[in-house]
mmCIF file of C-alpha atoms in Angstrom:
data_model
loop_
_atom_site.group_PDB
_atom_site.id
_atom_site.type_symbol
_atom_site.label_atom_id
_atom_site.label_comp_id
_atom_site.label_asym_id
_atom_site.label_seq_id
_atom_site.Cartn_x
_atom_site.Cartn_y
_atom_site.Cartn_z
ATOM 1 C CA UNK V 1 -68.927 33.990 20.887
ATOM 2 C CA UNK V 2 -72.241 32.590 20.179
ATOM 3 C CA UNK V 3 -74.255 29.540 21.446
ATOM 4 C CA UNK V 4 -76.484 26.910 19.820
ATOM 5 C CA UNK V 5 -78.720 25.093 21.886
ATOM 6 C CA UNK V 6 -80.732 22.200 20.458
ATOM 7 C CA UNK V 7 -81.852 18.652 21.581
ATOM 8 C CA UNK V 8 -79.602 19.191 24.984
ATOM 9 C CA UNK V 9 -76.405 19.558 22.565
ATOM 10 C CA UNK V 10 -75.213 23.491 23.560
ATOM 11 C CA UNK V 11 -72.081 23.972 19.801
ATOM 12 C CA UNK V 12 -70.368 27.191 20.591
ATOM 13 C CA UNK V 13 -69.334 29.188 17.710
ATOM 14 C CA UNK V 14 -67.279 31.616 16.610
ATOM 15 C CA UNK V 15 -68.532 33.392 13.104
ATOM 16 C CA UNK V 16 -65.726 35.693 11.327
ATOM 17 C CA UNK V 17 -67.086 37.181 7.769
ATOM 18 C CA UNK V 18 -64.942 37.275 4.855
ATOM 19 C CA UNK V 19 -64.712 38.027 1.358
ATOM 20 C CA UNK V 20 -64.442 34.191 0.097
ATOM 21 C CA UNK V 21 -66.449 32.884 -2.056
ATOM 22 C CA UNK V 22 -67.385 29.670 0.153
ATOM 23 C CA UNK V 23 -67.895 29.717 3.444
ATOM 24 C CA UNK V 24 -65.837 27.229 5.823
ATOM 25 C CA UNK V 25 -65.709 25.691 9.323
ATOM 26 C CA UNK V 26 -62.821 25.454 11.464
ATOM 27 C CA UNK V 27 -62.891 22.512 14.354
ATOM 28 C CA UNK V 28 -61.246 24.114 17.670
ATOM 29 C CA UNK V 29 -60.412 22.882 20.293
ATOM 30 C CA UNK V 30 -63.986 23.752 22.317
ATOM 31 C CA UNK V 31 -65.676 25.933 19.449
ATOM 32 C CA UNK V 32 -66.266 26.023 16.249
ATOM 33 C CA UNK V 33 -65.058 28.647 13.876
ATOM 34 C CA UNK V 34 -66.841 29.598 11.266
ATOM 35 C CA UNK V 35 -65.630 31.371 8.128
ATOM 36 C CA UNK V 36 -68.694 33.040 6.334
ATOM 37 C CA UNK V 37 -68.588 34.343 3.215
ATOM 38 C CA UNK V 38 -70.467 37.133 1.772
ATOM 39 C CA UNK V 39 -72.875 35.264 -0.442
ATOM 40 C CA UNK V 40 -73.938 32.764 2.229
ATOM 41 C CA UNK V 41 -76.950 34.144 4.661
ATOM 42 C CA UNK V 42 -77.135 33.813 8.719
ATOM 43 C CA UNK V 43 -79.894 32.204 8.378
ATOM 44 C CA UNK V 44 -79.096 29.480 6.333
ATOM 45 C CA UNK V 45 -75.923 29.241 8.099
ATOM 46 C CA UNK V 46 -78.018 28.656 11.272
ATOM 47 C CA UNK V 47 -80.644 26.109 9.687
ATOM 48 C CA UNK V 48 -77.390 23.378 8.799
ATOM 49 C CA UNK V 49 -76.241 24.310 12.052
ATOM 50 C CA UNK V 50 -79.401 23.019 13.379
ATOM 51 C CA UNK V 51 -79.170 19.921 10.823
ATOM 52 C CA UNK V 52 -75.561 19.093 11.528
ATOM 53 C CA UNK V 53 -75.198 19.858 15.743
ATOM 54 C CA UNK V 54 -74.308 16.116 16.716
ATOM 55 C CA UNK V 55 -71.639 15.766 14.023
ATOM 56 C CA UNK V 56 -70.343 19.490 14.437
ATOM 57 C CA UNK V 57 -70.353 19.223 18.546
ATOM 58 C CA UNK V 58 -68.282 15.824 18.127
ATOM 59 C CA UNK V 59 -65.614 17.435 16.052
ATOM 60 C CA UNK V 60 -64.828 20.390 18.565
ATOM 61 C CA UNK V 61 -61.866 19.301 20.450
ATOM 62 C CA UNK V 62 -62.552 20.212 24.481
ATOM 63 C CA UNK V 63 -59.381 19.999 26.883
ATOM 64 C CA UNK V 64 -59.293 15.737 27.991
ATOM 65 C CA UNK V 65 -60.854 15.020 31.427
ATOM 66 C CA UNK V 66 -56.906 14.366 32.084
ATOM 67 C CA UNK V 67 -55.236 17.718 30.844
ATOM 68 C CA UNK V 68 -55.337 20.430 33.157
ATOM 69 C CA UNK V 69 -54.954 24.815 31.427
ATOM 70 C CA UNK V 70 -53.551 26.865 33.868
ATOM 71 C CA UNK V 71 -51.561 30.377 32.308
ATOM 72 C CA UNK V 72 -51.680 29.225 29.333
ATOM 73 C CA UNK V 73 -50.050 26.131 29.594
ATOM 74 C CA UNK V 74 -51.225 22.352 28.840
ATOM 75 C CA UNK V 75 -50.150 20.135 32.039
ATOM 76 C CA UNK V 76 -51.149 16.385 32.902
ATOM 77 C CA UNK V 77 -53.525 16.430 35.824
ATOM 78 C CA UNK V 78 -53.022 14.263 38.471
ATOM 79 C CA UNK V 79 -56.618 14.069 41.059
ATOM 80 C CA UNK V 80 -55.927 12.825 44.692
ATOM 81 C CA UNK V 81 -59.078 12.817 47.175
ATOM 82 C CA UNK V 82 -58.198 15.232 50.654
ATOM 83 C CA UNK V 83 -58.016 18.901 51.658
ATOM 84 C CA UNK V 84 -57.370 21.076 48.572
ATOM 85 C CA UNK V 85 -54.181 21.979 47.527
ATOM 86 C CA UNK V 86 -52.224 21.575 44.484
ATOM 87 C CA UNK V 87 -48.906 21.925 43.384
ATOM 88 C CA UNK V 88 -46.682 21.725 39.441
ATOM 89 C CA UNK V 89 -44.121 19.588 39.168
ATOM 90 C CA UNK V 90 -42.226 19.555 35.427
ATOM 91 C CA UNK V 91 -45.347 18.949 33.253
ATOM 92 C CA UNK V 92 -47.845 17.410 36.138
ATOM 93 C CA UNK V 93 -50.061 19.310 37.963
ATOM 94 C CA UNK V 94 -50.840 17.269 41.223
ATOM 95 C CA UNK V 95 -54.763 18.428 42.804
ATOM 96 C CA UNK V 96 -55.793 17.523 46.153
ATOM 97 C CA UNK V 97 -59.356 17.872 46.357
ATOM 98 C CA UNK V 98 -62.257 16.258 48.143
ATOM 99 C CA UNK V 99 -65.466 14.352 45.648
ATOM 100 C CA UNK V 100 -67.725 17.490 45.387
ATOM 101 C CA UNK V 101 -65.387 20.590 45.209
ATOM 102 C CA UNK V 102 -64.862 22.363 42.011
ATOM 103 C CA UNK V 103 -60.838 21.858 41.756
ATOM 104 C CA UNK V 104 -60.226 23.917 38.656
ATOM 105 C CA UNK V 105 -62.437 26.750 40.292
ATOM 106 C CA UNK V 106 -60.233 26.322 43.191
ATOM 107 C CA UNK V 107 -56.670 25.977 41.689
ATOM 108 C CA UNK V 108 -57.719 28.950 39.030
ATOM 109 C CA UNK V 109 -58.733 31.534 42.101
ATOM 110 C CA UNK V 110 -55.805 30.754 43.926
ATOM 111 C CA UNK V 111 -53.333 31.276 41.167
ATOM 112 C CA UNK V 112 -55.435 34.555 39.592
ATOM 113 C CA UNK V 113 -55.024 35.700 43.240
ATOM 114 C CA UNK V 114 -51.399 35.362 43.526
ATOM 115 C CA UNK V 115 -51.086 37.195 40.210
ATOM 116 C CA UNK V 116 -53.281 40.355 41.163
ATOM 117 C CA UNK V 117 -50.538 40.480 44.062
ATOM 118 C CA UNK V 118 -47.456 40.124 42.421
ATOM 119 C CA UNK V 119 -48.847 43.174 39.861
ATOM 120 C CA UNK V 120 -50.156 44.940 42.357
ATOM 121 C CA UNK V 121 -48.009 47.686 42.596
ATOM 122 C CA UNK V 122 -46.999 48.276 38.819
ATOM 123 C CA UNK V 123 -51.285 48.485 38.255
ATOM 124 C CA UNK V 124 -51.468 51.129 40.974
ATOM 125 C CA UNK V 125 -48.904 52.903 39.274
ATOM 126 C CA UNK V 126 -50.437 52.744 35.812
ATOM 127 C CA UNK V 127 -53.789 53.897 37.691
ATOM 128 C CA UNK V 128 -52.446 56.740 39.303
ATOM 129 C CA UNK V 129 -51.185 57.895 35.792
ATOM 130 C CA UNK V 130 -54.858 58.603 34.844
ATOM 131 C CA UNK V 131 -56.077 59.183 38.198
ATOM 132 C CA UNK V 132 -58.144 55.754 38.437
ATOM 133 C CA UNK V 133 -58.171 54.921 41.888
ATOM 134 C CA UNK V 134 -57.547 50.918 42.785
ATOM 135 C CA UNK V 135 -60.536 49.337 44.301
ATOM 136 C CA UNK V 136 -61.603 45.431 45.949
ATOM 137 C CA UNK V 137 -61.062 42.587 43.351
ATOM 138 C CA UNK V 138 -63.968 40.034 43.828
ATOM 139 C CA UNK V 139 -62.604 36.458 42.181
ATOM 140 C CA UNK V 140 -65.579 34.428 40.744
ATOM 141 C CA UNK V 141 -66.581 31.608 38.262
ATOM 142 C CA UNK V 142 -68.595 33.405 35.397
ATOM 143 C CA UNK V 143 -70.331 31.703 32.211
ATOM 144 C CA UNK V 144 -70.472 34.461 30.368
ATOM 145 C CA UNK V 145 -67.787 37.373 30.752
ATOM 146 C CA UNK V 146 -64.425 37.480 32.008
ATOM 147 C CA UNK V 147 -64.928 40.477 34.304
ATOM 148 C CA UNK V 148 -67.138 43.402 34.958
ATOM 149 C CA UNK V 149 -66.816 47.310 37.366
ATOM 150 C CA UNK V 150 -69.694 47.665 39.839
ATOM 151 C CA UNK V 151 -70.291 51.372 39.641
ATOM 152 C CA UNK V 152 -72.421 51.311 42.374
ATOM 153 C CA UNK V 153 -70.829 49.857 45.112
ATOM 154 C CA UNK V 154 -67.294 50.874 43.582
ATOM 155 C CA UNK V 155 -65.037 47.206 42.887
ATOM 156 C CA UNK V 156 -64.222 44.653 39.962
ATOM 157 C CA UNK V 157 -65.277 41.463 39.507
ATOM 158 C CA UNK V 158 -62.654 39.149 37.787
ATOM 159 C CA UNK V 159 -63.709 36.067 36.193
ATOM 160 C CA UNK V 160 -61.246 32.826 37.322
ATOM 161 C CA UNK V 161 -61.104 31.576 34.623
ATOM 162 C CA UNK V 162 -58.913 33.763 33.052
ATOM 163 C CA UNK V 163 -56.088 31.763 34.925
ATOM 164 C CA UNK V 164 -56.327 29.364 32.451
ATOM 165 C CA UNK V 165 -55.188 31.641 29.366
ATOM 166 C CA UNK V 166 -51.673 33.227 29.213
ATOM 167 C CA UNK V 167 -51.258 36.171 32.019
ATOM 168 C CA UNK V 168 -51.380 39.057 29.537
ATOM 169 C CA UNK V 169 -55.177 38.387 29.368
ATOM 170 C CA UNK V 170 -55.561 38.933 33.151
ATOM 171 C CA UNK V 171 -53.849 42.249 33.245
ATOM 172 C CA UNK V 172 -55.900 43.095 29.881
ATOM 173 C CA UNK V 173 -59.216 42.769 31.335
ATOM 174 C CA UNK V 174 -58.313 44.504 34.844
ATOM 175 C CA UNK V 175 -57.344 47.432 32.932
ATOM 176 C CA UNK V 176 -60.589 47.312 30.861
ATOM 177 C CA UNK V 177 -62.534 46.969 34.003
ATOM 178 C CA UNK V 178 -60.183 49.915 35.726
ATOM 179 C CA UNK V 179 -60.948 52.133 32.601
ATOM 180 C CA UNK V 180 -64.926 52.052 33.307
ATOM 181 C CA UNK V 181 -64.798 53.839 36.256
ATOM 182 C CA UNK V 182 -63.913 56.655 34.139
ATOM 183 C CA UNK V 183 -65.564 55.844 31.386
ATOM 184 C CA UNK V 184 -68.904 53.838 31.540
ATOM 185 C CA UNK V 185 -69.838 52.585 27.874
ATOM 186 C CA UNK V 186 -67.710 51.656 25.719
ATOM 187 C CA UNK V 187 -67.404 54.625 23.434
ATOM 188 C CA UNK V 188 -64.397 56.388 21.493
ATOM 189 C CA UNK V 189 -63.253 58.096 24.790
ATOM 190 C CA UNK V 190 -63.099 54.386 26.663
ATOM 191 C CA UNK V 191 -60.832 53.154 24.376
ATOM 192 C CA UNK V 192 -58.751 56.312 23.932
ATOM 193 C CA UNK V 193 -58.407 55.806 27.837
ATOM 194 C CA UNK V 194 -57.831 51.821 27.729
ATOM 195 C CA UNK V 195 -54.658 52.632 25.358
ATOM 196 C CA UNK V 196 -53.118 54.363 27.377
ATOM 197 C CA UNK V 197 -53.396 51.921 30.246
ATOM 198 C CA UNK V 198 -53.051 49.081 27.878
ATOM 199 C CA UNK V 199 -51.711 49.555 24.266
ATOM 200 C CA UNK V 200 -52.038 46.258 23.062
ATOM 201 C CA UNK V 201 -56.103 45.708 24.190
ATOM 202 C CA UNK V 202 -57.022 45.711 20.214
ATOM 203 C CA UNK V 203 -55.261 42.152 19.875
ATOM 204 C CA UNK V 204 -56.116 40.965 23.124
ATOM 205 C CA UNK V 205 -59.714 42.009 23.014
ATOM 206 C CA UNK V 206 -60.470 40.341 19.287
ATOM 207 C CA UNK V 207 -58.484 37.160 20.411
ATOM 208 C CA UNK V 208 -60.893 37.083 23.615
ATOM 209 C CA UNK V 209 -63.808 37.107 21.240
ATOM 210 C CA UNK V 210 -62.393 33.723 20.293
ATOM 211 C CA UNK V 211 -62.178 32.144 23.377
ATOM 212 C CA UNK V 212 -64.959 30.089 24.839
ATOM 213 C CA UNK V 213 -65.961 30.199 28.645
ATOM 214 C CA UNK V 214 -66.183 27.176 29.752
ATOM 215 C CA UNK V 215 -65.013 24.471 32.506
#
């Protein structure tokens, strides 16, 4: 996922070449998708970009102020000033939050923390398959990846926001993250290693690609 930045307007954008003749643009909902063919350059692609931000940025289609994405799922958000908590009833999601805390931060690192539990012992099982030894989960709001391994000091960083796509994601990038300690760069024995421990990462990883981070 890429980023343009001009005039205080930041269009993120999504480019997947083709064999088309014409290039086209897709309007998602928080990117834009772009569709280049093989006789249009990046450069010029860039330039009406450039020339077309305001129009282009007002066409991508971010979640309402009023629609809250947790696993996946679109709920009607309901804000109430006090100590945080939250709860779902049917399609509601009722937040209790006070003025200045970030309550999708909040609700997202809760609910990615009950997850990690509830899989906890089926991913130390899968680890101990390929001798991958579990290690401390740190739970944070990144811009720009959804998690990373600390070599070093030997744990994972997870980023919340992958509470707000469907679980499968979650379990995805932990297993990513799990196969770097045996693997550091991402080279042909990585992803012979994240197979095993996740068969499905191509389709997960490429629909990732597509996703924008962003609250």
């Amino acid at each position: 996922m890429n980023v343009l930045i001009k005039a205080g307007i930041a269009l993120p954008y999504q480019i997947i070449e083709t064999t088309n003749k014409h290039s086209y643009f897709k309007f998602k909902e928080g990117y834009l998708e772009i569709h280049l063919s093989k006789s249009m350059k990046l450069n010029d692609l860039l330039k009406k970009l450039e020339a077309n931000i305001v129009s282009y940025y007002q066409k991508i289609k971010p979640v309402p102020a009023n629609k809250f994405l947790l696993w996946g799922e679109k709920y009607n958000l309901v804000l109430k000033e006090g100590l945080f908590n939250y709860q779902i009833k049917e399609n509601n999601i009722f937040i209790t939050s006070a003025i200045n805390e970030d309550y999708r931060a909040l609700v997202y690192q809760d609910a990615l923390k009950n997850y990690l539990k509830a899989i906890e012992t089926d991913v130390k099982q899968t680890l101990f398959k390929y001798d991958i030894n579990p290690v401390p989960i740190k739970l944070k709001k990144l811009k720009s990846k959804y998690g990373s391994y600390h070599r070093g000091k030997n744990y994972l960083v997870l980023n919340v926001l992958l509470a707000s796509l469907e679980k499968e994601f979650s379990y995805y990038v932990l297993m990513h993250e799990y196969a770097h300690q045996k693997v550091a760069n991402h080279q042909k024995e990585f992803y012979q290693l994240l197979k095993k421990l996740y068969p499905n990462y191509l389709k997960l990883d490429q629909a990732l690609k597509k996703t924008v981070i962003h609250f």
